[in-house]
Amino acid sequence: MYCLNLPPHLRYRPENIYLVGVIPGPGKPKTDWEINHFLRPLVDELLQLWNSGIYYSRTSKYVGGRLVRCVLVPLVCDLPAARQVGGFGSYSAAYFCHMCNLRKEDMDELDTEKWGTRTCEDHREAAEAWKDMPSVAKRKSAFKLNSTRWSTLLDLPYWDPIQFTVIDSMHNHYLGLLQDHCREIWGMNTEVDEEHQGDEEGLQPAATYETAASETATSESAMSDIKTLKHIHTHLRDTELPSWVNPVPTNVGAKSRGKLSADQWHVFCVVNLPIILIPLWYHKSQLHRERLDNYMDLATEVVIGSLLETSEPVIKIYEEVALRYLHSAKRLYNISITPNQHNSLHIPAVLRLFGPLHAVRTFFSERMNLDLQSENTNMKFGA
């Protein structure tokens, strides 16, 4: 937990982060009751901070003392943890989204007017009904109907699980949209054999490359062929970046490279690829131009989501390019919409409620995880 009242350059320092506890492994808690046992002590403290507050006898600005009240507002985690802690079903549940009423079988629906909106009242009612079920079997049946479980966070009278469960842009944008477009849609992934020789430079959707369904499409486009990768690698080496931007590995996309971090996907996709692909594809063919336009909509979406300031006109641009990206991706690559792509269309709601996304994403918690993993332990509990 961290304090939003502090300025950004202070709120993420280790001394300003409240580590409530560490859940012991080796596996994660079950989705029904176990997670609530770990949350209970935190909720008890938050209830005291909400109901009566805590009186400090003296602070730096109030020598006579100060009554302090605190609330928990954004729940910032990766998607599986957010769904578990908030009492929602996973992305494979019947109602896969925590913000709207779209069902899993209708995930390809891009008309947002048809989605419906979840409400805090409906969620609380369904969660209470789940908790009051007399048996595990009846709880499972109830969950199948509405994809809702009880979370002890609902004991906080002010907490709204629909609005306050944040869609984390680090995972949604950097490790989600950008990585999936390169690896899944284009076929640029760590499984590509570096010795494979493509017929021509270009871009090929992964599904087309794997199935060879269209000989024309195969010859016109493949990010996974060695010629295109060599072109990208050459320009990565030749591109000079500002000193505050960390360069990505110059063998990105090759089998020997392995995985990239969230920051590396960000730099590669919004800095390097536009520089490389615009002159390569703009005059190549109509198909390449359409795929370039599609990709630039994605890059624009992610850039807006990374801004340190935002406004309603900027958020509306996000909505426009995000929808256009998915519409054209379906047409150009014959893809099915994924839960992560669907969630990206809810990012404007997060922007409107919390402002720029840098304040409510998981970089700080990932750094904390790294610090904890670096601690020397004897790998034994209670010793």
Short mmCIF file of C-alpha atoms in Angstrom, two decimals:
data_model
loop_
_atom_site.label_atom_id
_atom_site.label_comp_id
_atom_site.label_asym_id
_atom_site.label_seq_id
_atom_site.Cartn_x
_atom_site.Cartn_y
_atom_site.Cartn_z
CA MET A 1 0.00 0.00 0.00
CA TYR A 2 1.19 3.54 -0.68
CA CYS A 3 -0.15 7.03 0.01
CA LEU A 4 -1.62 8.97 -2.92
CA ASN A 5 -1.32 12.19 -0.89
CA LEU A 6 2.44 12.13 -1.38
CA PRO A 7 3.96 13.49 -4.60
CA PRO A 8 4.95 10.78 -7.14
CA HIS A 9 8.68 11.11 -6.47
CA LEU A 10 8.09 10.23 -2.80
CA ARG A 11 5.13 7.85 -2.69
CA TYR A 12 6.99 4.86 -4.16
CA ARG A 13 10.01 4.97 -1.87
CA PRO A 14 10.31 1.86 0.31
CA GLU A 15 10.00 3.94 3.49
CA ASN A 16 6.62 5.27 2.29
CA ILE A 17 5.14 1.89 1.36
CA TYR A 18 3.19 -0.05 3.96
CA LEU A 19 3.98 -3.76 3.64
CA VAL A 20 0.99 -5.48 5.26
CA GLY A 21 2.30 -9.01 4.90
CA VAL A 22 3.67 -11.72 2.66
CA ILE A 23 1.47 -14.69 1.76
CA PRO A 24 3.41 -17.94 2.23
CA GLY A 25 3.75 -20.28 -0.72
CA PRO A 26 4.36 -22.46 -2.49
CA GLY A 27 0.93 -22.04 -4.11
CA LYS A 28 -1.40 -19.06 -4.17
CA PRO A 29 -4.51 -18.90 -1.95
CA LYS A 30 -7.71 -20.47 -3.21
CA THR A 31 -10.22 -18.12 -4.74
CA ASP A 32 -13.01 -18.61 -2.19
CA TRP A 33 -11.99 -18.19 1.46
CA GLU A 34 -8.22 -18.41 1.86
CA ILE A 35 -7.45 -14.98 0.41
CA ASN A 36 -9.93 -13.39 2.83
CA HIS A 37 -8.02 -14.74 5.84
CA PHE A 38 -4.93 -12.85 4.68
CA LEU A 39 -6.93 -9.67 4.00
CA ARG A 40 -8.82 -9.71 7.31
CA PRO A 41 -6.14 -8.01 9.50
CA LEU A 42 -5.76 -5.25 6.92
CA VAL A 43 -9.51 -4.70 6.71
CA ASP A 44 -9.77 -4.52 10.51
CA GLU A 45 -7.17 -1.75 10.59
CA LEU A 46 -8.83 0.09 7.73
CA LEU A 47 -12.19 -0.06 9.50
CA GLN A 48 -10.64 1.56 12.57
CA LEU A 49 -9.01 4.22 10.39
CA TRP A 50 -12.40 4.89 8.77
CA ASN A 51 -14.73 4.75 11.78
CA SER A 52 -12.76 6.44 14.55
CA GLY A 53 -9.45 7.36 12.99
CA ILE A 54 -6.15 7.53 14.86
CA TYR A 55 -5.03 10.54 16.88
CA TYR A 56 -1.35 11.49 16.58
CA SER A 57 -0.15 13.57 19.52
CA ARG A 58 2.11 15.61 17.28
CA THR A 59 3.03 15.88 13.61
CA SER A 60 5.45 18.04 11.64
CA LYS A 61 2.71 20.60 10.88
CA TYR A 62 0.45 20.23 13.93
CA VAL A 63 2.29 20.48 17.23
CA GLY A 64 -0.97 20.03 19.15
CA GLY A 65 -1.81 16.77 17.48
CA ARG A 66 -3.97 15.65 14.59
CA LEU A 67 -6.79 13.16 13.99
CA VAL A 68 -6.04 11.08 10.91
CA ARG A 69 -8.50 9.02 8.87
CA CYS A 70 -7.49 6.77 5.98
CA VAL A 71 -9.29 4.87 3.24
CA LEU A 72 -8.40 2.20 0.73
CA VAL A 73 -9.36 3.32 -2.77
CA PRO A 74 -7.56 1.78 -5.78
CA LEU A 75 -6.84 -1.93 -5.81
CA VAL A 76 -3.75 -2.15 -8.03
CA CYS A 77 -2.63 -5.67 -9.03
CA ASP A 78 -2.18 -7.79 -12.09
CA LEU A 79 -5.39 -9.22 -13.55
CA PRO A 80 -5.51 -12.63 -11.75
CA ALA A 81 -4.78 -11.08 -8.34
CA ALA A 82 -7.24 -8.22 -8.84
CA ARG A 83 -10.05 -10.62 -9.71
CA GLN A 84 -9.26 -12.85 -6.75
CA VAL A 85 -8.94 -10.07 -4.17
CA GLY A 86 -11.99 -8.17 -5.47
CA GLY A 87 -14.27 -11.20 -5.48
CA PHE A 88 -14.62 -11.50 -9.24
CA GLY A 89 -14.33 -14.49 -11.53
CA SER A 90 -11.22 -14.93 -13.65
CA TYR A 91 -10.95 -13.94 -17.30
CA SER A 92 -12.31 -17.39 -18.20
CA ALA A 93 -15.50 -16.99 -16.12
CA ALA A 94 -18.95 -16.50 -17.66
CA TYR A 95 -18.76 -12.78 -16.84
CA PHE A 96 -15.10 -12.27 -17.58
CA CYS A 97 -14.97 -8.50 -17.05
CA HIS A 98 -15.31 -6.80 -13.65
CA MET A 99 -16.62 -3.55 -15.15
CA CYS A 100 -19.33 -4.61 -17.61
CA ASN A 101 -21.95 -7.33 -18.11
CA LEU A 102 -20.56 -8.75 -21.35
CA ARG A 103 -20.50 -12.55 -21.32
CA LYS A 104 -17.53 -14.65 -22.38
CA GLU A 105 -19.24 -15.94 -25.52
CA ASP A 106 -19.86 -12.33 -26.66
CA MET A 107 -16.29 -11.14 -26.15
CA ASP A 108 -15.90 -10.13 -29.81
CA GLU A 109 -18.64 -7.50 -29.40
CA LEU A 110 -17.05 -4.06 -29.85
CA ASP A 111 -20.23 -2.01 -29.60
CA THR A 112 -19.78 -0.65 -26.08
CA GLU A 113 -23.45 0.37 -25.91
CA LYS A 114 -24.34 -3.34 -25.79
CA TRP A 115 -22.08 -4.21 -22.86
CA GLY A 116 -24.10 -2.93 -19.93
CA THR A 117 -22.46 -1.73 -16.71
CA ARG A 118 -21.85 -3.58 -13.47
CA THR A 119 -22.83 -1.70 -10.31
CA CYS A 120 -21.50 -1.81 -6.79
CA GLU A 121 -24.99 -2.53 -5.45
CA ASP A 122 -25.52 -5.56 -7.70
CA HIS A 123 -22.04 -6.88 -6.93
CA ARG A 124 -22.54 -6.57 -3.16
CA GLU A 125 -25.92 -8.30 -3.38
CA ALA A 126 -24.49 -11.21 -5.40
CA ALA A 127 -21.45 -11.47 -3.10
CA GLU A 128 -23.67 -11.54 0.01
CA ALA A 129 -25.83 -14.24 -1.57
CA TRP A 130 -22.72 -16.30 -2.36
CA LYS A 131 -21.45 -15.94 1.22
CA ASP A 132 -24.80 -17.00 2.67
CA MET A 133 -25.01 -20.21 0.64
CA PRO A 134 -25.17 -23.23 2.99
CA SER A 135 -22.67 -25.43 1.14
CA VAL A 136 -19.64 -25.38 -1.14
CA ALA A 137 -21.68 -26.96 -3.95
CA LYS A 138 -24.31 -24.21 -3.78
CA ARG A 139 -21.60 -21.56 -3.82
CA LYS A 140 -20.13 -23.07 -6.95
CA SER A 141 -23.55 -23.04 -8.59
CA ALA A 142 -24.09 -19.40 -7.60
CA PHE A 143 -20.69 -18.45 -8.95
CA LYS A 144 -21.42 -20.04 -12.32
CA LEU A 145 -24.46 -17.77 -12.63
CA ASN A 146 -22.90 -14.40 -11.85
CA SER A 147 -19.09 -14.90 -11.52
CA THR A 148 -19.10 -13.21 -8.10
CA ARG A 149 -17.68 -14.25 -4.73
CA TRP A 150 -17.49 -12.54 -1.36
CA SER A 151 -14.38 -10.47 -0.62
CA THR A 152 -13.67 -9.21 2.88
CA LEU A 153 -12.87 -5.84 1.31
CA LEU A 154 -16.64 -5.46 1.01
CA ASP A 155 -16.71 -5.00 4.79
CA LEU A 156 -15.35 -1.53 4.05
CA PRO A 157 -18.61 0.43 3.64
CA TYR A 158 -17.14 2.92 1.20
CA TRP A 159 -15.28 0.50 -1.08
CA ASP A 160 -16.62 0.16 -4.62
CA PRO A 161 -15.20 -3.01 -6.26
CA ILE A 162 -16.34 -1.96 -9.74
CA GLN A 163 -14.73 1.47 -9.87
CA PHE A 164 -11.83 0.91 -7.48
CA THR A 165 -10.41 -2.28 -9.06
CA VAL A 166 -7.87 -0.78 -11.45
CA ILE A 167 -6.92 -2.20 -14.84
CA ASP A 168 -3.14 -2.13 -14.57
CA SER A 169 -1.64 -0.51 -17.67
CA MET A 170 1.79 -2.10 -17.18
CA HIS A 171 0.31 -5.54 -17.76
CA ASN A 172 -2.54 -4.46 -20.04
CA HIS A 173 -0.54 -2.21 -22.37
CA TYR A 174 3.14 -3.16 -22.21
CA LEU A 175 3.05 -6.88 -21.42
CA GLY A 176 -0.37 -7.29 -23.00
CA LEU A 177 -1.34 -5.31 -26.10
CA LEU A 178 2.18 -4.57 -27.34
CA GLN A 179 3.66 -7.99 -26.70
CA ASP A 180 0.61 -9.80 -28.08
CA HIS A 181 0.59 -7.74 -31.26
CA CYS A 182 4.25 -8.53 -31.93
CA ARG A 183 4.25 -12.15 -30.85
CA GLU A 184 0.74 -13.44 -31.49
CA ILE A 185 -0.56 -11.30 -34.34
CA TRP A 186 2.69 -10.75 -36.22
CA GLY A 187 4.42 -13.98 -35.24
CA MET A 188 7.55 -12.31 -33.90
CA ASN A 189 8.20 -14.58 -30.94
CA THR A 190 10.94 -16.44 -29.15
CA GLU A 191 9.98 -19.70 -30.84
CA VAL A 192 11.02 -18.46 -34.28
CA ASP A 193 13.95 -20.35 -35.75
CA GLU A 194 16.66 -17.84 -36.62
CA GLU A 195 17.64 -19.94 -39.64
CA HIS A 196 14.17 -19.73 -41.21
CA GLN A 197 14.30 -17.88 -44.51
CA GLY A 198 11.22 -15.87 -45.49
CA ASP A 199 10.28 -15.24 -49.11
CA GLU A 200 10.00 -11.48 -48.80
CA GLU A 201 10.24 -8.73 -46.24
CA GLY A 202 6.95 -7.84 -44.65
CA LEU A 203 4.53 -8.82 -41.99
CA GLN A 204 2.57 -12.02 -41.58
CA PRO A 205 -0.04 -12.76 -38.95
CA ALA A 206 1.00 -15.65 -36.72
CA ALA A 207 -2.08 -17.69 -37.57
CA THR A 208 -1.44 -17.31 -41.30
CA TYR A 209 2.24 -18.17 -40.87
CA GLU A 210 1.49 -21.32 -38.87
CA THR A 211 -1.30 -22.67 -41.07
CA ALA A 212 -0.13 -21.43 -44.46
CA ALA A 213 -3.80 -20.81 -45.21
CA SER A 214 -3.02 -18.19 -47.81
CA GLU A 215 0.04 -18.37 -50.07
CA THR A 216 -0.42 -14.72 -51.05
CA ALA A 217 -0.56 -13.58 -47.43
CA THR A 218 2.51 -15.66 -46.63
CA SER A 219 4.60 -14.09 -49.36
CA GLU A 220 3.38 -10.58 -48.60
CA SER A 221 3.86 -10.52 -44.89
CA ALA A 222 5.91 -12.13 -42.13
CA MET A 223 7.55 -10.37 -39.20
CA SER A 224 9.03 -13.74 -38.31
CA ASP A 225 11.21 -14.10 -41.41
CA ILE A 226 14.93 -13.59 -41.08
CA LYS A 227 15.09 -10.71 -43.57
CA THR A 228 12.66 -8.55 -41.66
CA LEU A 229 14.28 -9.38 -38.33
CA LYS A 230 17.71 -8.51 -39.71
CA HIS A 231 16.30 -5.21 -40.98
CA ILE A 232 14.92 -4.45 -37.52
CA HIS A 233 18.13 -5.50 -35.78
CA THR A 234 20.23 -3.30 -38.06
CA HIS A 235 18.08 -0.25 -37.40
CA LEU A 236 18.02 -0.92 -33.66
CA ARG A 237 21.82 -0.71 -33.68
CA ASP A 238 21.77 2.45 -35.81
CA THR A 239 19.11 4.34 -33.82
CA GLU A 240 20.38 6.85 -31.26
CA LEU A 241 18.08 7.33 -28.27
CA PRO A 242 18.04 10.05 -25.60
CA SER A 243 20.14 9.26 -22.56
CA TRP A 244 17.06 8.75 -20.36
CA VAL A 245 15.68 5.98 -22.63
CA ASN A 246 17.09 2.50 -22.08
CA PRO A 247 17.74 0.77 -25.44
CA VAL A 248 16.26 -2.66 -26.10
CA PRO A 249 18.42 -5.67 -27.03
CA THR A 250 19.36 -5.54 -30.70
CA ASN A 251 18.40 -9.17 -31.27
CA VAL A 252 14.79 -8.74 -30.15
CA GLY A 253 12.45 -11.28 -31.74
CA ALA A 254 15.18 -13.89 -32.23
CA LYS A 255 14.98 -17.28 -30.54
CA SER A 256 18.10 -16.60 -28.50
CA ARG A 257 16.77 -13.33 -27.06
CA GLY A 258 14.16 -14.70 -24.67
CA LYS A 259 11.69 -12.45 -22.87
CA LEU A 260 11.59 -8.67 -22.68
CA SER A 261 10.64 -6.59 -19.66
CA ALA A 262 7.63 -4.27 -19.66
CA ASP A 263 9.89 -1.23 -20.19
CA GLN A 264 11.65 -2.94 -23.08
CA TRP A 265 8.36 -3.74 -24.83
CA HIS A 266 7.32 -0.13 -24.31
CA VAL A 267 10.47 1.37 -25.83
CA PHE A 268 10.66 -1.16 -28.64
CA CYS A 269 7.04 -0.73 -29.72
CA VAL A 270 6.41 3.00 -29.32
CA VAL A 271 9.90 4.31 -30.15
CA ASN A 272 11.84 1.85 -32.31
CA LEU A 273 9.17 0.17 -34.42
CA PRO A 274 7.49 3.38 -35.68
CA ILE A 275 10.92 4.68 -36.73
CA ILE A 276 11.67 1.42 -38.54
CA LEU A 277 8.28 0.47 -39.99
CA ILE A 278 7.03 3.79 -41.36
CA PRO A 279 9.69 4.06 -44.11
CA LEU A 280 9.64 0.28 -44.65
CA TRP A 281 5.87 -0.15 -45.18
CA TYR A 282 4.37 3.21 -46.07
CA HIS A 283 4.95 2.89 -49.84
CA LYS A 284 5.20 -0.92 -50.03
CA SER A 285 1.59 -1.96 -50.68
CA GLN A 286 -1.95 -1.12 -49.66
CA LEU A 287 -1.96 -4.08 -47.26
CA HIS A 288 1.24 -2.91 -45.57
CA ARG A 289 -0.13 0.64 -45.30
CA GLU A 290 -3.30 -0.63 -43.63
CA ARG A 291 -1.30 -2.72 -41.20
CA LEU A 292 0.93 0.24 -40.47
CA ASP A 293 -2.11 2.43 -39.75
CA ASN A 294 -3.46 -0.30 -37.49
CA TYR A 295 -0.21 -0.51 -35.58
CA MET A 296 0.08 3.25 -35.20
CA ASP A 297 -3.38 3.31 -33.60
CA LEU A 298 -2.07 0.80 -31.06
CA ALA A 299 1.06 2.88 -30.44
CA THR A 300 -1.05 6.02 -30.00
CA GLU A 301 -3.29 4.23 -27.51
CA VAL A 302 -0.30 3.15 -25.41
CA VAL A 303 1.39 6.56 -25.60
CA ILE A 304 -1.77 8.26 -24.30
CA GLY A 305 -1.95 5.69 -21.51
CA SER A 306 1.64 6.58 -20.55
CA LEU A 307 1.19 10.36 -20.34
CA LEU A 308 1.90 12.12 -17.06
CA GLU A 309 -1.01 14.51 -17.66
CA THR A 310 -4.41 13.88 -19.18
CA SER A 311 -7.67 15.63 -20.05
CA GLU A 312 -11.08 14.76 -21.41
CA PRO A 313 -10.15 15.52 -25.06
CA VAL A 314 -7.09 13.26 -24.73
CA ILE A 315 -9.17 10.48 -23.18
CA LYS A 316 -11.61 10.71 -26.09
CA ILE A 317 -8.70 10.26 -28.51
CA TYR A 318 -7.75 7.12 -26.58
CA GLU A 319 -11.29 5.79 -26.94
CA GLU A 320 -11.28 6.47 -30.68
CA VAL A 321 -7.93 4.87 -31.51
CA ALA A 322 -8.42 1.91 -29.14
CA LEU A 323 -11.70 0.95 -30.79
CA ARG A 324 -10.35 1.56 -34.28
CA TYR A 325 -7.30 -0.59 -33.55
CA LEU A 326 -9.40 -3.60 -32.55
CA HIS A 327 -11.88 -3.19 -35.41
CA SER A 328 -9.10 -3.05 -38.01
CA ALA A 329 -7.09 -5.84 -36.32
CA LYS A 330 -10.11 -8.13 -36.59
CA ARG A 331 -10.46 -7.29 -40.28
CA LEU A 332 -6.75 -7.46 -41.17
CA TYR A 333 -5.70 -10.46 -39.10
CA ASN A 334 -8.96 -12.33 -38.45
CA ILE A 335 -8.32 -12.33 -34.71
CA SER A 336 -10.72 -12.97 -31.85
CA ILE A 337 -10.83 -10.37 -29.08
CA THR A 338 -9.00 -11.42 -25.91
CA PRO A 339 -9.93 -10.43 -22.33
CA ASN A 340 -6.89 -8.16 -22.20
CA GLN A 341 -7.89 -6.37 -25.41
CA HIS A 342 -11.42 -5.96 -24.07
CA ASN A 343 -10.09 -4.56 -20.79
CA SER A 344 -8.08 -1.95 -22.69
CA LEU A 345 -11.38 -0.38 -23.74
CA HIS A 346 -12.21 0.21 -20.05
CA ILE A 347 -8.98 2.15 -19.46
CA PRO A 348 -10.77 5.50 -20.11
CA ALA A 349 -12.93 4.88 -17.02
CA VAL A 350 -9.72 4.47 -14.98
CA LEU A 351 -8.28 7.66 -16.50
CA ARG A 352 -11.40 9.63 -15.65
CA LEU A 353 -11.51 8.40 -12.06
CA PHE A 354 -7.81 8.33 -11.11
CA GLY A 355 -6.07 10.52 -13.67
CA PRO A 356 -2.80 9.54 -15.42
CA LEU A 357 -2.11 5.84 -15.16
CA HIS A 358 1.44 6.13 -13.81
CA ALA A 359 -0.07 6.62 -10.33
CA VAL A 360 -2.07 3.38 -10.43
CA ARG A 361 0.06 0.75 -12.11
CA THR A 362 2.13 -2.10 -10.72
CA PHE A 363 5.72 -1.00 -11.32
CA PHE A 364 6.11 -0.11 -7.62
CA SER A 365 4.82 -3.50 -6.44
CA GLU A 366 6.99 -5.39 -8.92
CA ARG A 367 10.02 -3.54 -7.52
CA MET A 368 8.90 -4.47 -4.01
CA ASN A 369 8.60 -8.11 -5.09
CA LEU A 370 12.15 -7.98 -6.42
CA ASP A 371 13.43 -6.50 -3.16
CA LEU A 372 11.69 -9.22 -1.14
CA GLN A 373 13.01 -11.97 -3.39
CA SER A 374 16.52 -10.60 -2.89
CA GLU A 375 16.33 -11.04 0.88
CA ASN A 376 18.37 -13.91 2.28
CA THR A 377 16.17 -16.54 3.96
CA ASN A 378 16.54 -20.07 5.26
CA MET A 379 13.39 -21.09 3.34
CA LYS A 380 11.67 -22.14 6.59
CA PHE A 381 8.59 -20.60 8.17
CA GLY A 382 8.83 -19.44 11.78
CA ALA A 383 12.54 -20.08 12.08
#
